[in-house]
Coordinates of C-alpha atoms in Angstrom, one line a residue:
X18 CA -55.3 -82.5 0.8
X19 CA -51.7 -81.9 -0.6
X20 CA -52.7 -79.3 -2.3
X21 CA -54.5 -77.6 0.1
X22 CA -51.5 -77.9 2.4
X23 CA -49.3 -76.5 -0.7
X24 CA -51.8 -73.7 -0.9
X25 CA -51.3 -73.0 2.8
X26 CA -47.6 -72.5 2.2
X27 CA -47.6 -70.5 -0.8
X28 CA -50.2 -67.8 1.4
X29 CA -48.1 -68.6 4.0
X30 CA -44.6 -67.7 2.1
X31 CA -46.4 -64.7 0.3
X32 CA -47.0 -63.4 3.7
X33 CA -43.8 -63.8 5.1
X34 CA -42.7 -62.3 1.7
X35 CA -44.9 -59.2 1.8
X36 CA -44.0 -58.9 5.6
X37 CA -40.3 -58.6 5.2
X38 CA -41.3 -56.2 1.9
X39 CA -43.1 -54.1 4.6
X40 CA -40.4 -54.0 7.0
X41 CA -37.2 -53.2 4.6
X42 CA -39.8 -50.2 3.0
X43 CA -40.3 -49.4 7.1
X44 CA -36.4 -49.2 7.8
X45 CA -36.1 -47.5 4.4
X46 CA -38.6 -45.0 5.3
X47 CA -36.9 -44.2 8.7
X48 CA -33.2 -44.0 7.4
X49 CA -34.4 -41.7 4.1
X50 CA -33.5 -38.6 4.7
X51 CA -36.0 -35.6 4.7
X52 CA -36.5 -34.1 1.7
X53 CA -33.6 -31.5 0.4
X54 CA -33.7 -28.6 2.0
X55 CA -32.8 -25.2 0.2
X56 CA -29.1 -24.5 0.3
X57 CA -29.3 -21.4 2.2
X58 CA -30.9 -23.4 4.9
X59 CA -28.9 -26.1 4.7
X60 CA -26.0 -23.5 5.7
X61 CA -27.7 -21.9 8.2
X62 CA -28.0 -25.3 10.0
X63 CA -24.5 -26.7 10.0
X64 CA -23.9 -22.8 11.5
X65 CA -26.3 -23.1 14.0
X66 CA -24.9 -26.5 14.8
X67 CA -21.2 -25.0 15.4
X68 CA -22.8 -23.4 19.0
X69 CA -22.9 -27.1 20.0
X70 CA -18.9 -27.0 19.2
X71 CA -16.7 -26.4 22.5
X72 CA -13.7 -27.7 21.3
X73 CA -11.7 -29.1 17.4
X74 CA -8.8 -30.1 15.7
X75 CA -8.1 -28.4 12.7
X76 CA -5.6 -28.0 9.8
X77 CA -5.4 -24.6 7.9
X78 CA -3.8 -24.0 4.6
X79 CA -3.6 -21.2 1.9
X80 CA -2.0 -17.6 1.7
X81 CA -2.9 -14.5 4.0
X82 CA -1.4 -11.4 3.0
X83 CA 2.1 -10.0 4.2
X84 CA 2.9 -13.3 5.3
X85 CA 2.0 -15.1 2.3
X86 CA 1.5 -19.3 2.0
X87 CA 1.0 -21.2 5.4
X88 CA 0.1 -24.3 6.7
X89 CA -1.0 -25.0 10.1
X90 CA -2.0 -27.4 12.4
X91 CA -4.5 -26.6 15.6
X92 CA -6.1 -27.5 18.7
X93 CA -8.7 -25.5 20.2
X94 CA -11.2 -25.4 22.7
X95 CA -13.5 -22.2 23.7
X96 CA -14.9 -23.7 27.3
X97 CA -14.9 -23.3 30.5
X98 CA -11.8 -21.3 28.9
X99 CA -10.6 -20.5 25.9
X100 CA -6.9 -22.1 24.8
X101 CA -5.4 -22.7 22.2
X102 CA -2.3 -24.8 20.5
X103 CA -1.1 -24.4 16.9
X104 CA 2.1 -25.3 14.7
X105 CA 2.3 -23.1 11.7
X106 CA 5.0 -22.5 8.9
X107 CA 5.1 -19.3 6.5
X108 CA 6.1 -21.2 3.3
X109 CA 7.8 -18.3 2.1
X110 CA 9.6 -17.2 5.0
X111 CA 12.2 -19.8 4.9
X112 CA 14.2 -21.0 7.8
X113 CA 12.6 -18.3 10.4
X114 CA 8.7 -19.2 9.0
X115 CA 8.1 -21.9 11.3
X116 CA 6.9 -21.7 14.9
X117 CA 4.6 -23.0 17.7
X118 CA 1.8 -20.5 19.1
X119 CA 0.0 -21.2 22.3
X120 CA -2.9 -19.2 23.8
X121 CA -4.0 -20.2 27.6
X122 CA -4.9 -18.2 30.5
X123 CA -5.3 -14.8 28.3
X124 CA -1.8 -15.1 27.4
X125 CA -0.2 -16.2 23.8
X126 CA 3.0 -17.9 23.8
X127 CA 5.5 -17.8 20.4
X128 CA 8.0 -20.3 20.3
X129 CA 10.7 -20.1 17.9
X130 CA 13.2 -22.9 18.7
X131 CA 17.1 -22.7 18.8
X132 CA 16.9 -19.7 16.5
X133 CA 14.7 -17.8 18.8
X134 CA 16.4 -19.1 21.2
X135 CA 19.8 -17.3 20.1
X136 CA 18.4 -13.3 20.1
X137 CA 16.9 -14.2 23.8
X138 CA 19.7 -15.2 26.2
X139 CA 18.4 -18.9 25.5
X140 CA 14.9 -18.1 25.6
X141 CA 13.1 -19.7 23.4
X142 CA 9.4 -18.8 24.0
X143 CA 8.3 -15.0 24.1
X144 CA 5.1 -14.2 25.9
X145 CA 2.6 -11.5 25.2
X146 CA -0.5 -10.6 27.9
X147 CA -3.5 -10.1 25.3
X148 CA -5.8 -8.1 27.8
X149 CA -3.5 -5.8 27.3
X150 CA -3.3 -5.9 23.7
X151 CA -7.0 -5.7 23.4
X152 CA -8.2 -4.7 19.8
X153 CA -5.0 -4.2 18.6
X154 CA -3.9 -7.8 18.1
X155 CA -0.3 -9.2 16.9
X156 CA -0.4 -8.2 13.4
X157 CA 2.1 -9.8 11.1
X158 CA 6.5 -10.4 11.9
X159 CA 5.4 -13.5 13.5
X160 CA 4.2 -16.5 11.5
X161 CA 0.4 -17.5 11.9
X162 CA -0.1 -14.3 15.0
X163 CA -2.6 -12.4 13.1
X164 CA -4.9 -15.8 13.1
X165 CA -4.1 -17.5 16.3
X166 CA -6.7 -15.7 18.4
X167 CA -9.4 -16.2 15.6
X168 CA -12.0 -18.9 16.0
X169 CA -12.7 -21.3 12.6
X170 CA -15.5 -22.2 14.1
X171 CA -17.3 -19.3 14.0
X172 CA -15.9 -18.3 10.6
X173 CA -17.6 -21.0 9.2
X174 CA -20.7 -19.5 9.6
X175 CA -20.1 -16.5 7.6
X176 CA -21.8 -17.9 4.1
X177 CA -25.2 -17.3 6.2
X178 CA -24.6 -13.9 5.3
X179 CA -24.7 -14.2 1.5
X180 CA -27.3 -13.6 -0.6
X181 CA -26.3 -16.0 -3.7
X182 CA -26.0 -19.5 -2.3
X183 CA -25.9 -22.3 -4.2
X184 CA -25.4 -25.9 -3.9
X185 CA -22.2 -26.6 -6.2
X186 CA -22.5 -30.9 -6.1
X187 CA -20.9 -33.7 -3.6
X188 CA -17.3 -34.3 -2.8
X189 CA -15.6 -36.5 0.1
X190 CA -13.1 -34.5 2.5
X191 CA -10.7 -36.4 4.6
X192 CA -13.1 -39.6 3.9
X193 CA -16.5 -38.1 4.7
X194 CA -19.2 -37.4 2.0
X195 CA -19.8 -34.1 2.0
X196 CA -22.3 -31.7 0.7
X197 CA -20.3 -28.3 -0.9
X198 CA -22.5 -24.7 -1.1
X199 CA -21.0 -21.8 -2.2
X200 CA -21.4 -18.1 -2.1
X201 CA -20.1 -14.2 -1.9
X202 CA -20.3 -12.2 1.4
X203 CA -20.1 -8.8 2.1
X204 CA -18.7 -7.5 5.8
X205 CA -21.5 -5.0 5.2
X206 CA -24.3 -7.8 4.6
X207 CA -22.6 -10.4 7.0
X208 CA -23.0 -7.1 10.0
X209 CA -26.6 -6.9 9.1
X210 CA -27.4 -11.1 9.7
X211 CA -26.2 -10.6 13.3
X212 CA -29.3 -8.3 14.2
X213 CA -31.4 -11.4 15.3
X214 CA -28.4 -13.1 16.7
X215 CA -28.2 -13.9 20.7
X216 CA -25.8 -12.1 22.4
X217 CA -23.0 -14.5 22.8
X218 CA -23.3 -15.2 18.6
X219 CA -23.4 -12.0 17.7
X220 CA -20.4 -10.7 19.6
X221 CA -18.2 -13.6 18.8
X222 CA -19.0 -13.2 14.8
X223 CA -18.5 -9.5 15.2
X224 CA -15.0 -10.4 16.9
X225 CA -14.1 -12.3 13.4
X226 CA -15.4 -9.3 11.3
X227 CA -13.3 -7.0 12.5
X228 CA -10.2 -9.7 11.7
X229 CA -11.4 -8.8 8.2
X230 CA -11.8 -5.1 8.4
X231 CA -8.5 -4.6 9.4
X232 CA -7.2 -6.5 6.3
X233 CA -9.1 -4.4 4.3
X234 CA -11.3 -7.0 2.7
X235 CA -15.0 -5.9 1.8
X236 CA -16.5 -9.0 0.3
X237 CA -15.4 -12.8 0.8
X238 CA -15.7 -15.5 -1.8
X239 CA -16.8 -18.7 0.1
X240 CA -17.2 -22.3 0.4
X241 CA -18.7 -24.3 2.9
X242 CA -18.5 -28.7 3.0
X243 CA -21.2 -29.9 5.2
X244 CA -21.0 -33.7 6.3
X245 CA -24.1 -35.8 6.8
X246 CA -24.5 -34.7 10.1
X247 CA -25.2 -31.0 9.6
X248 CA -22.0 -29.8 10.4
X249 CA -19.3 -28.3 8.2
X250 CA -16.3 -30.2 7.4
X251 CA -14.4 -28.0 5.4
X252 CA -14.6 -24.0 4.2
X253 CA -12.9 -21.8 1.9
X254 CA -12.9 -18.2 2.2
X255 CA -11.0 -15.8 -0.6
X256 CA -10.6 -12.4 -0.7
X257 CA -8.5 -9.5 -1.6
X258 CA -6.9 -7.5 1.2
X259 CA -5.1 -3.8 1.8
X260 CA -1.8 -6.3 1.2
X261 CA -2.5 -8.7 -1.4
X262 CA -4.7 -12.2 -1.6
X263 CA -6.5 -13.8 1.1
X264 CA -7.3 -17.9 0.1
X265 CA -7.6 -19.4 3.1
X266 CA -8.6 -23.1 3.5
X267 CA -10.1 -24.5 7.4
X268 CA -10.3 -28.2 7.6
X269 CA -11.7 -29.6 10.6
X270 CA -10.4 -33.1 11.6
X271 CA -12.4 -33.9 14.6
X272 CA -15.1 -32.1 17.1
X273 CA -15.8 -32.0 20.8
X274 CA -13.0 -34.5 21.9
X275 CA -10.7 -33.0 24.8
X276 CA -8.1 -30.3 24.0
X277 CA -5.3 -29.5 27.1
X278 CA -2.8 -26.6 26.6
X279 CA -0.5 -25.7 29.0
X280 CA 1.9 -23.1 29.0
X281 CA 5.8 -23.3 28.3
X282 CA 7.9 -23.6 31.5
X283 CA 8.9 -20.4 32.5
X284 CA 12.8 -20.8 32.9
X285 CA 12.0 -20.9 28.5
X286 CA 9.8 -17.8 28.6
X287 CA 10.9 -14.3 28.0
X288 CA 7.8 -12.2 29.0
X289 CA 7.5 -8.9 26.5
X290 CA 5.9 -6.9 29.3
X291 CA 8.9 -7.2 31.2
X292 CA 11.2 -7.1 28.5
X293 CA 9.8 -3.4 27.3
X294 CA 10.2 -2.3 31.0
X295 CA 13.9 -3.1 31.3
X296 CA 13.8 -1.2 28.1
X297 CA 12.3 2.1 29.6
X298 CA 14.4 1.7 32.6
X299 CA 17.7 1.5 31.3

């Protein structure tokens, strides 16, 4: 009888055993992955996965040319409007390389502190209507104006365009594990992806293209960090431009969490519109 009974339990424990086998290969099973997918479709994902993206916080790092090494830090949201909120220093400008840059309400804001301050009866804000601008942008002069208005978000998406991508290995970026794929992308071949695009995608990526064009750059070197989730932590894009290198480094620190800008107060603000008139006038 007792070893019936000790049969009984050694079924019994086997059971138990081969049940909770079962279950850990069951949780395994739905927490593996799918299999790899190819790196160029791995890319296109995390892109497609930036039109989820309304607003970020990112920091920016490298050299653009004329205005050589900068750093920046940014806020920016595209919806229900777009606005913007950045702190950027030309490393090689010295003491006149740092400012703040705000764009809200189709209008960018450059602030320049006491020094600005000094050349505009104590103004230390200048503001510049960019409807009226249109295509012609803000060039360089001021630190971080020729990329204020451009979005990193779509950016990121320019390695769908290239033909070559490769997956280079794993590396963790600001703590997350990432995924890194690199490639080389013409303007000419990254045009010709956008002829299946939706309207929206195709006119915002065109917007960043022609950000490049007037550089003068013809083919970007790029890498792209994608997290676990499908979207892209981190990219690198290098090129050479009409005036000298571009390496420019976009780190994103955090996604879809609120972003607020509001103008400077207006007793700060000297508005260029107004300041060309009394030019004319006088």
């Amino acid at each position: 009888m007792s070893s019936i009974r000790t049969s009984r339990r050694r079924k019994t424990a086997g059971a138990g055993l081969a049940a909770l086998l079962l279950a850990a290969g069951a949780a395994g099973c739905g927490t593996e992955k799918s299999p790899s997918m190819s790196p160029a479709a791995a890319v296109a994902k995390a892109a497609k996965n930036t039109e989820d993206i309304t607003s970020f916080r990112y920091r920016m790092t490298g050299k653009v040319p004329e205005e050589g090494r900068v750093k920046a830090e940014a806020s920016m949201r595209t919806k229900p409007t777009v606005a913007m909120s950045m702190k950027i220093t030309a490393l090689d400008q010295g003491a006149d390389g740092t400012a703040e840059i705000r764009l809200v309400d189709k209008a960018m804001y450059i602030g320049g502190g006491a020094a600005a301050a000094k050349e505009m009866d104590g103004k230390s804000w200048i503001k510049f209507d960019m409807s009226a601008l249109g295509d012609k942008g803000l060039g360089g002069g001021t630190p971080g104006a020729g990329q204020a208005d451009q979005n990193p978000a779509t950016e990121s998406t320019f390695l769908t365009g290239a033909k070559d991508v490769k997956k280079v290995g794993t590396e963790t970026v600001e703590g997350t594990e990432t995924t890194r794929y690199s490639g080389v992308v013409t303007l000419k071949d990254l045009k010709a992806s956008l002829k299946d695009k939706d309207k929206a995608t195709r006119e915002a990526r065109e917007k960043s293209i022609k950000q490049y064009e007037k550089l003068g750059v013809d083919e970007l070197t790029m890498d792209m960090w994608v997290d676990g989730d499908d979207h892209t932590k981190q990219f690198r894009m290098k090129g050479e431009a009409d005036k000298g290198p571009l390496d420019m480094t976009i780190t994103f620190l955090d996604v879809n969490k609120p972003v607020s800008v509001t103008a400077p107060p207006a007793k700060d603000t000297a508005d260029l519109a107004e300041m060309m008139k009394k030019a004319l006038d006088s």
